[in-house]
Amino acid sequence: MAHHFHAVVWIDHKQARIFHFNVDEADRTVVRDHIVRDLHSRVKGTGHRIEDNKPFFEDVARAIADAGAILIVGPAQEKDFLAKFLAEKHPAIRAHVEGVESADHPTDGELLDHARRFVKAADRMRP
């Protein structure tokens, strides 16, 4: 796999599709969560969902550790849980996260197109 500065992570509760990319090429990795979870488990008294994807998030963190600019997208809360996990456990990686956005279930091409537009705009904002 060639080294690319940018990475995009599309994540839900089952898998993370990760692309390291530049303008012309991209390398795809899929990280799957192999642990069966009760998606409706809640913290008693609060109604908040339990965030128990730590091994899955560790695998994702390893896959994006060398990226210089990261965009995290996904359809529900998992993207936010990943960002929070990175902030708590891997602040050096979290420092490279430039955006956390909602995205339903894009194709790989749609995801890459969106990520390339996002980083192009973000790159213009840098001094």
mmCIF file of C-alpha atoms in Angstrom:
data_model
loop_
_atom_site.group_PDB
_atom_site.id
_atom_site.type_symbol
_atom_site.label_atom_id
_atom_site.label_comp_id
_atom_site.label_asym_id
_atom_site.label_seq_id
_atom_site.Cartn_x
_atom_site.Cartn_y
_atom_site.Cartn_z
ATOM 1 C CA MET A 1 0.000 0.000 0.000
ATOM 2 C CA ALA A 2 1.375 3.383 -0.990
ATOM 3 C CA HIS A 3 1.451 6.068 1.682
ATOM 4 C CA HIS A 4 -1.263 8.686 1.250
ATOM 5 C CA PHE A 5 -1.667 11.763 3.459
ATOM 6 C CA HIS A 6 -5.493 11.734 3.566
ATOM 7 C CA ALA A 7 -7.863 9.088 4.917
ATOM 8 C CA VAL A 8 -11.621 8.737 5.087
ATOM 9 C CA VAL A 9 -13.421 6.320 7.417
ATOM 10 C CA TRP A 10 -17.025 5.308 6.812
ATOM 11 C CA ILE A 11 -18.172 3.469 9.933
ATOM 12 C CA ASP A 12 -21.273 1.777 11.264
ATOM 13 C CA HIS A 13 -21.749 -0.807 14.035
ATOM 14 C CA LYS A 14 -20.607 -3.691 11.781
ATOM 15 C CA GLN A 15 -17.643 -2.416 9.799
ATOM 16 C CA ALA A 16 -15.379 0.448 8.861
ATOM 17 C CA ARG A 17 -14.429 1.125 5.241
ATOM 18 C CA ILE A 18 -11.159 3.033 5.242
ATOM 19 C CA PHE A 19 -9.561 4.712 2.248
ATOM 20 C CA HIS A 20 -6.101 6.236 2.249
ATOM 21 C CA PHE A 21 -6.100 8.445 -0.832
ATOM 22 C CA ASN A 22 -4.720 11.246 -2.932
ATOM 23 C CA VAL A 23 -6.077 12.935 -6.042
ATOM 24 C CA ASP A 24 -5.388 9.982 -8.344
ATOM 25 C CA GLU A 25 -5.445 6.789 -6.296
ATOM 26 C CA ALA A 26 -6.828 5.161 -3.197
ATOM 27 C CA ASP A 27 -6.143 2.099 -1.074
ATOM 28 C CA ARG A 28 -9.125 0.428 0.595
ATOM 29 C CA THR A 29 -9.176 -1.470 3.870
ATOM 30 C CA VAL A 30 -12.199 -2.978 5.598
ATOM 31 C CA VAL A 31 -12.212 -3.526 9.352
ATOM 32 C CA ARG A 32 -15.051 -5.684 10.620
ATOM 33 C CA ASP A 33 -16.416 -5.864 14.138
ATOM 34 C CA HIS A 34 -16.575 -9.597 14.791
ATOM 35 C CA ILE A 35 -18.156 -9.314 18.216
ATOM 36 C CA VAL A 36 -21.929 -9.718 18.305
ATOM 37 C CA ARG A 37 -23.380 -6.842 20.293
ATOM 38 C CA ASP A 38 -26.741 -5.931 21.698
ATOM 39 C CA LEU A 39 -27.289 -2.639 19.882
ATOM 40 C CA HIS A 40 -30.139 -1.784 22.205
ATOM 41 C CA SER A 41 -28.225 -2.147 25.470
ATOM 42 C CA ARG A 42 -28.534 1.009 27.525
ATOM 43 C CA VAL A 43 -26.945 2.497 30.611
ATOM 44 C CA LYS A 44 -29.516 2.048 33.356
ATOM 45 C CA GLY A 45 -31.358 5.207 34.253
ATOM 46 C CA THR A 46 -29.989 7.319 31.393
ATOM 47 C CA GLY A 47 -31.317 5.726 28.224
ATOM 48 C CA HIS A 48 -27.916 6.252 26.572
ATOM 49 C CA ARG A 49 -26.468 3.445 24.501
ATOM 50 C CA ILE A 50 -23.458 1.615 25.885
ATOM 51 C CA GLU A 51 -20.304 2.281 23.877
ATOM 52 C CA ASP A 52 -18.594 -1.114 23.937
ATOM 53 C CA ASN A 53 -16.768 -1.197 20.597
ATOM 54 C CA LYS A 54 -13.290 -0.760 22.057
ATOM 55 C CA PRO A 55 -11.520 -3.656 20.208
ATOM 56 C CA PHE A 56 -13.198 -2.619 16.946
ATOM 57 C CA PHE A 57 -12.190 1.015 17.459
ATOM 58 C CA GLU A 58 -8.598 -0.046 18.275
ATOM 59 C CA ASP A 59 -8.443 -1.874 14.923
ATOM 60 C CA VAL A 60 -9.747 1.230 13.132
ATOM 61 C CA ALA A 61 -7.273 3.462 15.004
ATOM 62 C CA ARG A 62 -4.382 1.242 13.878
ATOM 63 C CA ALA A 63 -5.590 1.441 10.281
ATOM 64 C CA ILE A 64 -5.612 5.278 10.257
ATOM 65 C CA ALA A 65 -2.661 5.964 12.586
ATOM 66 C CA ASP A 66 -0.359 7.142 9.782
ATOM 67 C CA ALA A 67 -2.843 9.492 8.088
ATOM 68 C CA GLY A 68 -2.149 13.216 8.211
ATOM 69 C CA ALA A 69 -5.755 14.316 7.649
ATOM 70 C CA ILE A 70 -8.793 12.183 8.493
ATOM 71 C CA LEU A 71 -12.496 12.494 7.721
ATOM 72 C CA ILE A 72 -14.902 10.248 9.679
ATOM 73 C CA VAL A 73 -18.380 9.651 8.256
ATOM 74 C CA GLY A 74 -21.228 7.277 8.967
ATOM 75 C CA PRO A 75 -24.983 6.874 9.184
ATOM 76 C CA ALA A 76 -25.573 6.920 12.948
ATOM 77 C CA GLN A 77 -23.740 7.390 16.255
ATOM 78 C CA GLU A 78 -20.782 5.103 15.602
ATOM 79 C CA LYS A 79 -18.813 7.913 13.913
ATOM 80 C CA ASP A 80 -19.230 10.070 17.024
ATOM 81 C CA PHE A 81 -18.291 7.179 19.313
ATOM 82 C CA LEU A 82 -15.126 6.615 17.244
ATOM 83 C CA ALA A 83 -14.184 10.306 17.437
ATOM 84 C CA LYS A 84 -14.725 10.274 21.218
ATOM 85 C CA PHE A 85 -12.697 7.070 21.562
ATOM 86 C CA LEU A 86 -9.825 8.592 19.577
ATOM 87 C CA ALA A 87 -9.911 11.732 21.744
ATOM 88 C CA GLU A 88 -9.722 9.655 24.919
ATOM 89 C CA LYS A 89 -7.336 6.867 23.884
ATOM 90 C CA HIS A 90 -5.414 8.186 20.865
ATOM 91 C CA PRO A 91 -5.265 11.994 21.041
ATOM 92 C CA ALA A 92 -2.411 12.113 18.501
ATOM 93 C CA ILE A 93 -4.664 10.448 15.913
ATOM 94 C CA ARG A 94 -7.685 12.551 16.950
ATOM 95 C CA ALA A 95 -5.638 15.676 16.296
ATOM 96 C CA HIS A 96 -5.605 14.704 12.599
ATOM 97 C CA VAL A 97 -9.400 14.307 12.368
ATOM 98 C CA GLU A 98 -10.598 17.271 10.331
ATOM 99 C CA GLY A 99 -14.268 16.402 10.217
ATOM 100 C CA VAL A 100 -16.991 14.087 11.506
ATOM 101 C CA GLU A 101 -20.032 14.022 9.220
ATOM 102 C CA SER A 102 -23.229 12.106 8.608
ATOM 103 C CA ALA A 103 -23.390 9.946 5.501
ATOM 104 C CA ASP A 104 -25.904 7.205 4.855
ATOM 105 C CA HIS A 105 -24.497 4.288 2.832
ATOM 106 C CA PRO A 106 -22.472 5.738 -0.058
ATOM 107 C CA THR A 107 -20.738 3.581 -2.619
ATOM 108 C CA ASP A 108 -16.958 3.517 -2.465
ATOM 109 C CA GLY A 109 -16.816 5.963 -5.390
ATOM 110 C CA GLU A 110 -19.286 8.366 -3.783
ATOM 111 C CA LEU A 111 -17.377 8.221 -0.505
ATOM 112 C CA LEU A 112 -14.059 8.971 -2.189
ATOM 113 C CA ASP A 113 -15.548 11.808 -4.257
ATOM 114 C CA HIS A 114 -16.984 13.387 -1.112
ATOM 115 C CA ALA A 115 -13.732 12.954 0.809
ATOM 116 C CA ARG A 116 -11.671 14.472 -1.999
ATOM 117 C CA ARG A 117 -13.976 17.507 -2.159
ATOM 118 C CA PHE A 118 -13.844 17.831 1.639
ATOM 119 C CA VAL A 119 -10.043 17.762 1.877
ATOM 120 C CA LYS A 120 -9.657 20.072 -1.104
ATOM 121 C CA ALA A 121 -11.779 22.658 0.706
ATOM 122 C CA ALA A 122 -9.967 22.011 3.998
ATOM 123 C CA ASP A 123 -6.564 22.308 2.324
ATOM 124 C CA ARG A 124 -7.531 25.744 0.980
ATOM 125 C CA MET A 125 -8.240 26.875 4.525
ATOM 126 C CA ARG A 126 -4.713 26.042 5.718
ATOM 127 C CA PRO A 127 -2.082 28.808 5.769
#
